[in-house]
CSV table of C-alpha atoms in Angstrom, one decimal:
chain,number,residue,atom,x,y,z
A,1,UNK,CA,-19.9,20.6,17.1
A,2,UNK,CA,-18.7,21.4,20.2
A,3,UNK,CA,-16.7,24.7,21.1
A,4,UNK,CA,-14.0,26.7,19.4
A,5,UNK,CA,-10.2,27.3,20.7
A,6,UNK,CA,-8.1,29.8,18.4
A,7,UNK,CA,-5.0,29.7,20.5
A,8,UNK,CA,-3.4,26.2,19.7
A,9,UNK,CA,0.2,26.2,19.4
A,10,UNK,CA,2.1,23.4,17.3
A,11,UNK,CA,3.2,21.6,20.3
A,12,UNK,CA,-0.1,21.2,21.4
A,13,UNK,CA,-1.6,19.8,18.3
A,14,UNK,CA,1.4,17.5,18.3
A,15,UNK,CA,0.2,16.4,22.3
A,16,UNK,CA,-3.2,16.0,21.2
A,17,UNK,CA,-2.3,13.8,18.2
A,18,UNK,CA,0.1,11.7,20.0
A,19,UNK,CA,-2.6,11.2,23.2
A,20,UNK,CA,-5.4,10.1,20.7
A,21,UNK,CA,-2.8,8.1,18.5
A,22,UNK,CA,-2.5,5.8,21.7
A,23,UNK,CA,1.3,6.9,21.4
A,24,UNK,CA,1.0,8.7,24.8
A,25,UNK,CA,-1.2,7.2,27.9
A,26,UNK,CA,-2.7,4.2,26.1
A,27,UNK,CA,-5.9,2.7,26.6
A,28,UNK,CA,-5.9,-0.5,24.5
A,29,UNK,CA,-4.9,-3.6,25.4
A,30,UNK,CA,-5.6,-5.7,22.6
A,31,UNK,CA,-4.3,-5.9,18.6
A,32,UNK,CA,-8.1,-5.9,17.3
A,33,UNK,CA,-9.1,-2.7,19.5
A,34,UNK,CA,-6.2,-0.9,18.1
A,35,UNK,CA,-6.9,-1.4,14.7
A,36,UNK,CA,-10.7,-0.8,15.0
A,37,UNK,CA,-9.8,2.6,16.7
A,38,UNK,CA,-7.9,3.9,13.8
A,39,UNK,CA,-9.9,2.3,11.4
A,40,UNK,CA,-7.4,1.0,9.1
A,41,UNK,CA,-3.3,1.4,9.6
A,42,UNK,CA,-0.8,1.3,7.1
A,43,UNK,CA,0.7,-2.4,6.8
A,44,UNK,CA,3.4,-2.7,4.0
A,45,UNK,CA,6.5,-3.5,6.4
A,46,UNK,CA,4.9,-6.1,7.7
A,47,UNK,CA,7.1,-6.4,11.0
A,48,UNK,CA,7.1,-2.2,11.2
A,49,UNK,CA,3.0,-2.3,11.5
A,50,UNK,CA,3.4,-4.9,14.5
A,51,UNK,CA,5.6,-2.9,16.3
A,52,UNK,CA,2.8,0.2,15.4
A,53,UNK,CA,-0.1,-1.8,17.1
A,54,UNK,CA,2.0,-2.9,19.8
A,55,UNK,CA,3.5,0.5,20.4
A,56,UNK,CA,-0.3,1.3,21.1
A,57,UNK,CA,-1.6,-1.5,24.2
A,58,UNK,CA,-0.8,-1.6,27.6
A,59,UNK,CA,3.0,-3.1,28.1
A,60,UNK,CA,4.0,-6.7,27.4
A,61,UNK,CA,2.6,-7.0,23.7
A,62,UNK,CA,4.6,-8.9,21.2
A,63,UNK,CA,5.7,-8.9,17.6
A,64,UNK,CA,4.4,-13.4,17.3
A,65,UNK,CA,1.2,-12.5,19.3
A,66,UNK,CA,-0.1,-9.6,17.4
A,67,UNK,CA,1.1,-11.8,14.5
A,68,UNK,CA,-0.7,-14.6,15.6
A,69,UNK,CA,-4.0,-12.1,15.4
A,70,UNK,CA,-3.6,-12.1,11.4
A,71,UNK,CA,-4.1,-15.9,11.6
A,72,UNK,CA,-6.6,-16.0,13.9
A,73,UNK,CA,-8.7,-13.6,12.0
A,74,UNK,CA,-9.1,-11.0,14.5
A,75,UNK,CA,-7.5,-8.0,12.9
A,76,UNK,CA,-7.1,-8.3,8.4
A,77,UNK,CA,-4.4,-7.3,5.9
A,78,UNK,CA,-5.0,-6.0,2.3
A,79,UNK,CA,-5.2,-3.1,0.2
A,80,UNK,CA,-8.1,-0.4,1.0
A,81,UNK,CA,-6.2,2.3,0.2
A,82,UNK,CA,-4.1,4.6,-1.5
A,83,UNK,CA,-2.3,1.6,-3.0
A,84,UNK,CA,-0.5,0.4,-0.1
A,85,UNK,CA,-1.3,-2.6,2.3
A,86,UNK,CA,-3.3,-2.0,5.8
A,87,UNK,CA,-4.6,-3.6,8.4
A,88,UNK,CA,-8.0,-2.9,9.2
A,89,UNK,CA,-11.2,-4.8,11.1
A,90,UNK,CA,-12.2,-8.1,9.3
A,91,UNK,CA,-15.7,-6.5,9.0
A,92,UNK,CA,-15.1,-3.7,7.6
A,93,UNK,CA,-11.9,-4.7,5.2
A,94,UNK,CA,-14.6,-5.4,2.4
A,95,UNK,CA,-16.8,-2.2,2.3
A,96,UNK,CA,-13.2,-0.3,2.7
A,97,UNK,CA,-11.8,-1.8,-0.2
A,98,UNK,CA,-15.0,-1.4,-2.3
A,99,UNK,CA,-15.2,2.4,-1.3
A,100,UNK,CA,-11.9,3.7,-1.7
A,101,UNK,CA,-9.3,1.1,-3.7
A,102,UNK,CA,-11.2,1.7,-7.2
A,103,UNK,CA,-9.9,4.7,-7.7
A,104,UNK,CA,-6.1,3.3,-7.3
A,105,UNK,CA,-6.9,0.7,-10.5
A,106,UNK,CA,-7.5,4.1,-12.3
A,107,UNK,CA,-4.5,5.6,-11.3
A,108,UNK,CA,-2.3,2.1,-12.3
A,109,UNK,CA,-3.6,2.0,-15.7
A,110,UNK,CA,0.0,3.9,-16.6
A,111,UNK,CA,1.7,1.2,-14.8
A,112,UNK,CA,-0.8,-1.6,-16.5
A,113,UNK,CA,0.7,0.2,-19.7
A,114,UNK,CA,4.3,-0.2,-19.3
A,115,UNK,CA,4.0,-3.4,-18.1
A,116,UNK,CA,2.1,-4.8,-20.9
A,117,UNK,CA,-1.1,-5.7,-18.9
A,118,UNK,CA,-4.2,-5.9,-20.9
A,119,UNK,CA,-7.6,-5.6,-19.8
A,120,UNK,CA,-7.7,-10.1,-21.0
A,121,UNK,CA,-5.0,-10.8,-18.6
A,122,UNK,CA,-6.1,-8.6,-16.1
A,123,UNK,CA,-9.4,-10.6,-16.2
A,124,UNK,CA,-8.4,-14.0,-16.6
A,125,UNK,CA,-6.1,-13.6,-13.4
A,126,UNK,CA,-8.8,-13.2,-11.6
A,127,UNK,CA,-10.2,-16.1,-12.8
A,128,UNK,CA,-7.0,-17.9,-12.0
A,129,UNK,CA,-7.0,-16.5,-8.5
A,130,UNK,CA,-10.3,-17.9,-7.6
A,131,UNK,CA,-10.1,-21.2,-8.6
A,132,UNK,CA,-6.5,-21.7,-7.4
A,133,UNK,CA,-7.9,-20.3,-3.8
A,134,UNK,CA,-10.8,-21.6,-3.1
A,135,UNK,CA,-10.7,-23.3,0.3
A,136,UNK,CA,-6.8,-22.1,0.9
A,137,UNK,CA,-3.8,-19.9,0.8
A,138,UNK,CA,-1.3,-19.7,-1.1
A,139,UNK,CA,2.3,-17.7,-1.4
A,140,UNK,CA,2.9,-15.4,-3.9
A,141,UNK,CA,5.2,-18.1,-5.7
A,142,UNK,CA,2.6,-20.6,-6.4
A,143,UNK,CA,0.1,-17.3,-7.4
A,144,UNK,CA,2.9,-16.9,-10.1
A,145,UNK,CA,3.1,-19.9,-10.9
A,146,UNK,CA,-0.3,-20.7,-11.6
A,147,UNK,CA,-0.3,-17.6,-13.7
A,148,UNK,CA,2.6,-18.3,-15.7
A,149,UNK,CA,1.4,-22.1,-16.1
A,150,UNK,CA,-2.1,-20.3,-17.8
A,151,UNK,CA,-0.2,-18.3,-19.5
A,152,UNK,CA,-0.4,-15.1,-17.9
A,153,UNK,CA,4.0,-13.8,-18.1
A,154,UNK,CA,4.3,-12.8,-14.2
A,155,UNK,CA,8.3,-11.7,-15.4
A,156,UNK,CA,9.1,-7.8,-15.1
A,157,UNK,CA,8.6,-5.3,-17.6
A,158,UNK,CA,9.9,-2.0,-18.3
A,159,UNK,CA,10.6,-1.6,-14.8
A,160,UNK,CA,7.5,-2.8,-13.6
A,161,UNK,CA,6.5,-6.5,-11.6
A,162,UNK,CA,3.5,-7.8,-14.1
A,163,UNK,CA,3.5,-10.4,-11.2
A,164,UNK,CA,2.6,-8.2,-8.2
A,165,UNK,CA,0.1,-5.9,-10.5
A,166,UNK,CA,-2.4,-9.0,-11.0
A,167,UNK,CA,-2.1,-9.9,-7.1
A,168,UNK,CA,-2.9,-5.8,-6.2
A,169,UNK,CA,-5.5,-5.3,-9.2
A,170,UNK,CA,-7.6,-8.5,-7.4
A,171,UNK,CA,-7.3,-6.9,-4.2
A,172,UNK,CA,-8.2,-3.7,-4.9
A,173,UNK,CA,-11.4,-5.2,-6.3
A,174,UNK,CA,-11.8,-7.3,-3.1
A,175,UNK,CA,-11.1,-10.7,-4.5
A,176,UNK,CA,-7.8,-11.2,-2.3
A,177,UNK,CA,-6.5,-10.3,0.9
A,178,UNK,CA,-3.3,-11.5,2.6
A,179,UNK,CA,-3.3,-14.4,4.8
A,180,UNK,CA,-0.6,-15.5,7.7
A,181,UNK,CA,2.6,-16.1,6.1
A,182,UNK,CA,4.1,-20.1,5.1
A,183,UNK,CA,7.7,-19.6,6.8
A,184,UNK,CA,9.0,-16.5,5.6
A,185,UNK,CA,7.0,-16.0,2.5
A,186,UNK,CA,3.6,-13.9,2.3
A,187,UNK,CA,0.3,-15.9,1.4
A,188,UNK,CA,-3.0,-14.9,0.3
A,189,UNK,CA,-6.4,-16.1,0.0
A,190,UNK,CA,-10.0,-15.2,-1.0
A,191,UNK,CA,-11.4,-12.2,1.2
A,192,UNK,CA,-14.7,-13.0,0.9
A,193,UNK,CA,-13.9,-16.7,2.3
A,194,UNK,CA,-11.4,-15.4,4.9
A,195,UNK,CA,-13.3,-12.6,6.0
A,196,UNK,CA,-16.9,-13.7,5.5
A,197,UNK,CA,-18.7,-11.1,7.8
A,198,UNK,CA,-18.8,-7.5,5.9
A,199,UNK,CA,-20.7,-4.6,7.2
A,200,UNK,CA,-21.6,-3.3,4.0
A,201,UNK,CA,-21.7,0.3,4.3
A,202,UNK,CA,-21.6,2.3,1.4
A,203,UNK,CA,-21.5,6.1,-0.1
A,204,UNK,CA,-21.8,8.5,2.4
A,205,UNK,CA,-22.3,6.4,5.5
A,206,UNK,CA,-19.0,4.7,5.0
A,207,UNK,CA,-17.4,8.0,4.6
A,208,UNK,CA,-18.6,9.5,7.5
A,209,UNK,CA,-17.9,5.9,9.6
A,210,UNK,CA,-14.2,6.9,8.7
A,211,UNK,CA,-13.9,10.3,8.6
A,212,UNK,CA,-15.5,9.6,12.5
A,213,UNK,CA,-12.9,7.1,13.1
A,214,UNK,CA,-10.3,9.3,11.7
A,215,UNK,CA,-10.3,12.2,13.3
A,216,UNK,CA,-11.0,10.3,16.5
A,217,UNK,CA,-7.7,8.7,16.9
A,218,UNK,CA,-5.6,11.4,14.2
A,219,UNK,CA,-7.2,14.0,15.8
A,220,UNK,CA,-6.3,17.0,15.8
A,221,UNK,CA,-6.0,17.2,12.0
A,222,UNK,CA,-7.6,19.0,8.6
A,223,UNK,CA,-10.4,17.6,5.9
A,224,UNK,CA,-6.8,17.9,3.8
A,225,UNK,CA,-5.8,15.5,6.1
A,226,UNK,CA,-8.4,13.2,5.9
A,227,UNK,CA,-8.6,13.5,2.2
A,228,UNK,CA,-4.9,12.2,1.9
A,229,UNK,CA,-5.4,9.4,4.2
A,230,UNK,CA,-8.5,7.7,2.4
A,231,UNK,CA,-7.4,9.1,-1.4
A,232,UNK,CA,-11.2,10.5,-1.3
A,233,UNK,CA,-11.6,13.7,-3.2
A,234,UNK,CA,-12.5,17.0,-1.2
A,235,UNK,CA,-15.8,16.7,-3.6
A,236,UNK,CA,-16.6,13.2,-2.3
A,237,UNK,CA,-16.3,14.5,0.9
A,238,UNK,CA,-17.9,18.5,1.8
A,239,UNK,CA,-21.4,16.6,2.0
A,240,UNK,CA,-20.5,14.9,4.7
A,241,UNK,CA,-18.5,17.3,6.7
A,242,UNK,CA,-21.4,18.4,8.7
A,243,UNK,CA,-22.0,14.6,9.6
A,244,UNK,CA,-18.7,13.9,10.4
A,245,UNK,CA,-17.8,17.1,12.6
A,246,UNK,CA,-21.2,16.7,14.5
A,247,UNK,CA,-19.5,15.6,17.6
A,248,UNK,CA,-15.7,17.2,17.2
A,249,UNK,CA,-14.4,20.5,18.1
A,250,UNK,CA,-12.9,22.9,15.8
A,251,UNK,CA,-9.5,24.9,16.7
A,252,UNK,CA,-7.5,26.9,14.3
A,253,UNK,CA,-3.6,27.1,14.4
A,254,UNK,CA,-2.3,29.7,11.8
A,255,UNK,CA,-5.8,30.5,9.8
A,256,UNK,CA,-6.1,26.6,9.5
A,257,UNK,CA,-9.3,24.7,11.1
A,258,UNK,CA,-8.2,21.4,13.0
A,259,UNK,CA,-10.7,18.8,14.1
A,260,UNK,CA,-10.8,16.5,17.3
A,261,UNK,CA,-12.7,14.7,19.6
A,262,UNK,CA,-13.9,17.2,22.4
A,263,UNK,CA,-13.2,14.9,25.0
A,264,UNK,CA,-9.2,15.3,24.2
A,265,UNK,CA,-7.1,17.4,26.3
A,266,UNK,CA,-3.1,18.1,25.8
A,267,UNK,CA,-1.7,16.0,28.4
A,268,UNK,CA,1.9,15.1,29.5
A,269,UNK,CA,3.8,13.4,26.8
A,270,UNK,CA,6.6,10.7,27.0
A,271,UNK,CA,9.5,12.4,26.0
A,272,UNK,CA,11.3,10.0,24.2
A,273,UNK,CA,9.4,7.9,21.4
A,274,UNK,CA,10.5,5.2,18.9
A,275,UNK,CA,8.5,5.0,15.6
A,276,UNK,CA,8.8,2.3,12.5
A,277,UNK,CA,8.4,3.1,9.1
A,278,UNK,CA,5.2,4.5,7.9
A,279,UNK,CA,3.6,5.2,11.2
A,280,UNK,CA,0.4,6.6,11.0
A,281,UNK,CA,2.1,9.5,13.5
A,282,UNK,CA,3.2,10.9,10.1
A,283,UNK,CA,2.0,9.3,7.1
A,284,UNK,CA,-1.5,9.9,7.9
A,285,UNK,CA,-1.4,14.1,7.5
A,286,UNK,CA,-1.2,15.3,4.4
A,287,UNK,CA,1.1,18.6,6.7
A,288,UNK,CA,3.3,17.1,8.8
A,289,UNK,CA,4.2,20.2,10.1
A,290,UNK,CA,3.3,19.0,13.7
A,291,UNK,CA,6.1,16.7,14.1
A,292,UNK,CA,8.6,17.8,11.5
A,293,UNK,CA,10.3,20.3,10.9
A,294,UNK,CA,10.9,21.2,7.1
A,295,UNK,CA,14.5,21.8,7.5
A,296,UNK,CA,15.1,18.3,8.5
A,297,UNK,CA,12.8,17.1,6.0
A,298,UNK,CA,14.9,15.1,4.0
A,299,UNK,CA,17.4,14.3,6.2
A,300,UNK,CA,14.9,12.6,8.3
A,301,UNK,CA,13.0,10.6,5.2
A,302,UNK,CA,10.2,13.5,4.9
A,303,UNK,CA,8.2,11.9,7.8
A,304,UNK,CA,8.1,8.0,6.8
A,305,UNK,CA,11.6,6.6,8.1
A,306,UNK,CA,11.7,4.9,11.8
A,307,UNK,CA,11.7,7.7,13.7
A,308,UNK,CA,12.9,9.0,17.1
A,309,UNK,CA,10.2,11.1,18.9
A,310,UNK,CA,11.3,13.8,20.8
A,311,UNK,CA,8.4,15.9,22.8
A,312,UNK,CA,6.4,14.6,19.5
A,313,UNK,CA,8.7,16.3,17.5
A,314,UNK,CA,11.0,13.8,14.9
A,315,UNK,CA,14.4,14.5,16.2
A,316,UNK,CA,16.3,11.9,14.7
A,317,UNK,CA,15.7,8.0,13.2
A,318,UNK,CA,17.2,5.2,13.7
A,319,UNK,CA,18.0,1.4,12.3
A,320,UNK,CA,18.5,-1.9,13.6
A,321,UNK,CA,20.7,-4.8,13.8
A,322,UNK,CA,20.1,-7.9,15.6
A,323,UNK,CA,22.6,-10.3,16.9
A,324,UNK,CA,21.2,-13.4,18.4
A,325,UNK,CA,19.6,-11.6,21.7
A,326,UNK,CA,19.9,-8.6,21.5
A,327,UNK,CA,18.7,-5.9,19.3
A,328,UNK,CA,21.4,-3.1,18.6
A,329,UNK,CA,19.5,0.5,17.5
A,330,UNK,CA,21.6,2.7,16.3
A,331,UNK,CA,20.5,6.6,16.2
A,332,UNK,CA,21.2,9.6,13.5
A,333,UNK,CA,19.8,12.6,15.0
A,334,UNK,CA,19.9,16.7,14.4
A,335,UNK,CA,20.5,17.4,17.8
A,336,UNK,CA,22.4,16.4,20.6
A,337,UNK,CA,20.6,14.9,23.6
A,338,UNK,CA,20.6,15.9,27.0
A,339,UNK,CA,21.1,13.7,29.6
A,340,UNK,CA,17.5,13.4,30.4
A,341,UNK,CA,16.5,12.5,26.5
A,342,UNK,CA,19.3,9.9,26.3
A,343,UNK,CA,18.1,8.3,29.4
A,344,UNK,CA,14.2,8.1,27.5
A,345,UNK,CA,16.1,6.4,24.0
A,346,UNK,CA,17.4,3.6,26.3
A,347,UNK,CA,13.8,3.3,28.1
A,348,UNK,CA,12.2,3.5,24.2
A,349,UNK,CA,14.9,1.0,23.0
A,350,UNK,CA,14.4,-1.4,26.0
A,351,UNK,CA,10.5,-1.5,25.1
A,352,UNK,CA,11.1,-2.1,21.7
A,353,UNK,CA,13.6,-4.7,22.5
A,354,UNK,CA,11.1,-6.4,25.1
A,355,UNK,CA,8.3,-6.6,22.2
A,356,UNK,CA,10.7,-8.3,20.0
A,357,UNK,CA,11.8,-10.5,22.9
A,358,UNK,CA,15.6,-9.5,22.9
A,359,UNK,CA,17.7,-7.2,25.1
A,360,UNK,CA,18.5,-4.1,23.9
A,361,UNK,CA,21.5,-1.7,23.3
A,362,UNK,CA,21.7,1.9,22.2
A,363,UNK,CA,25.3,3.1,20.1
């Protein structure tokens, strides 16, 4: 551990966070270095996540070439935790999965129940799965179809989609991951054929390997933090504190012990910042207190809408539209913004628009 600092201020946990989050001054110029500097990065809006890599290189990244990256097997897709898709290194997707996803099949078995899943279709889908992919992908169509066709009912129950339960159970147990998309529609394949090349760490090497890697590039944050983020338990995870803070530094901001790389310092932000859904900005801290304020918390989706940065503060969020060429973004803030800050949305816009290959304009 190196040194101590007991006079942090909100707005400079907030700097740190967005320097080390590559948000501010970023280092990385390719899709795969991003992702293997968070770790894993939450995926489920599949064209928001692109935009969240991008967002993170040197300029002139786009949405089809960091696309392109899924295909080419250079950065993965599937569930390694908390339930939700992420990207994460093809090498360490696998031990991920393995370490943190079984605790999510506990947690369905509620859903499992509702939707009439028993523990014999639960296991002859998998069966289904790997015969139906070996040596290919497939959409999620044809997945349901195969099931239905072994009789296997992929149709909704009781609010819940029996269909999508089998394809998530499998991939929590690391028999699927996704694949590149067939047009529009999602595929999937075998992991262990798609990704062949697993590190294999288990127990507590894999959880200091990510509790480095997280509060490297989420730095500064808590061990509540880091406990939401990988869905370990606070148990699973005291032995290896001492491991895992071995080369951070320790502040404290209101009686509350943050942990970051000592190499970080506060730096000069960009003052105007456009986030997607579920960036890891937000989603990634169990207190978001950093960025948002909790007056606003609702109005601005507690954290997880797109989101306009202000002086890495969540100011506002906005939506889209596109129109052949151009890209219309159309802000809902709680303030009103200076000259200065409106002048930083079109710059943020205009980057935004470049990585989707449009022009943009601001209402």
């Amino acid at each position: 551990m190196s040194g101590y600092n007991d006079s942090m201020t909100l707005q400079d946990i907030a700097s740190l966070r967005l320097q080390n989050q590559q948000l501010s001054h970023p280092t990385l110029t390719t899709p795969a270095e991003v992702v293997s500097w968070f770790g894993a990065m939450q995926a489920q809006d599949l064209f928001a996540s692109l935009f969240a890599i991008g967002r993170r290189m040197s300029p002139g990244a786009t949405e089809s070439a960091i696309e392109q990256t899924i295909a080419d097997k250079t950065i993965a897709r599937s569930w390694p935790m908390r339930g939700t898709i992420h990207f994460a290194p093809p090498e360490d997707m696998l031990w991920m999965t393995k370490l943190l996803a079984g605790r999510i099949i506990t947690k369905a078995a509620g859903n499992y129940r509702r939707a009439e899943i028993t523990p014999q279709e639960l296991t002859k889908a998998g069966d289904v799965f790997k015969n139906i992919l070996e040596g290919t992908q497939l959409t999620r169509h044809t997945l349901y179809e195969a099931l239905n066709k072994a009789g296997i009912d992929t149709n909704g129950r009781n609010g819940e989609q029996r269909g999508m339960h089998f394809i998530v159970h499998w991939a929590c147990r690391g028999l699927l991951c996704t694949a590149p998309r067939q047009g529009k529609q999602q595929a999937f394949t075998l992991l262990k054929e798609w990704l062949p090349n697993n590190r294999g760490l288990t127990g507590d090497a894999a959880i200091i390997e990510l509790g480095t890697r997280y509060f490297a590039s989420h730095g500064p944050a808590t061990f509540k933090d880091f406990s939401w983020w990988t869905g370990l338990t606070m148990t699973e995870i005291k032995p290896n504190i001492s491991a895992i803070t071995k080369q951070l530094q320790k502040i404290s901001y209101n009686g509350v012990d943050y942990w970051h790389a000592p190499r970080s310092t506060a730096q000069q932000m960009p003052e105007v910042i456009l986030l997607t859904a579920f960036d890891e900005y937000t989603i990634a801290y169990a207190d978001r207190g950093a960025a948002l304020d909790t007056q606003y918390a609702k109005q601005l989706g507690y954290g997880l809408a797109p989101n306009i940065l202000i002086n890495g503060k969540i100011a506002g969020t906005w939506r889209r539209t596109i129109k052949k060429d151009t890209v219309i973004i159309t802000p809902t803030l709680t303030t009103p913004l200076t000259a200065q800050q409106k002048t930083g949305l079109q710059k943020a816009a205009a980057n935004y628009a470049g990585f989707l290959g449009l022009t943009a304009v601001v209402k």
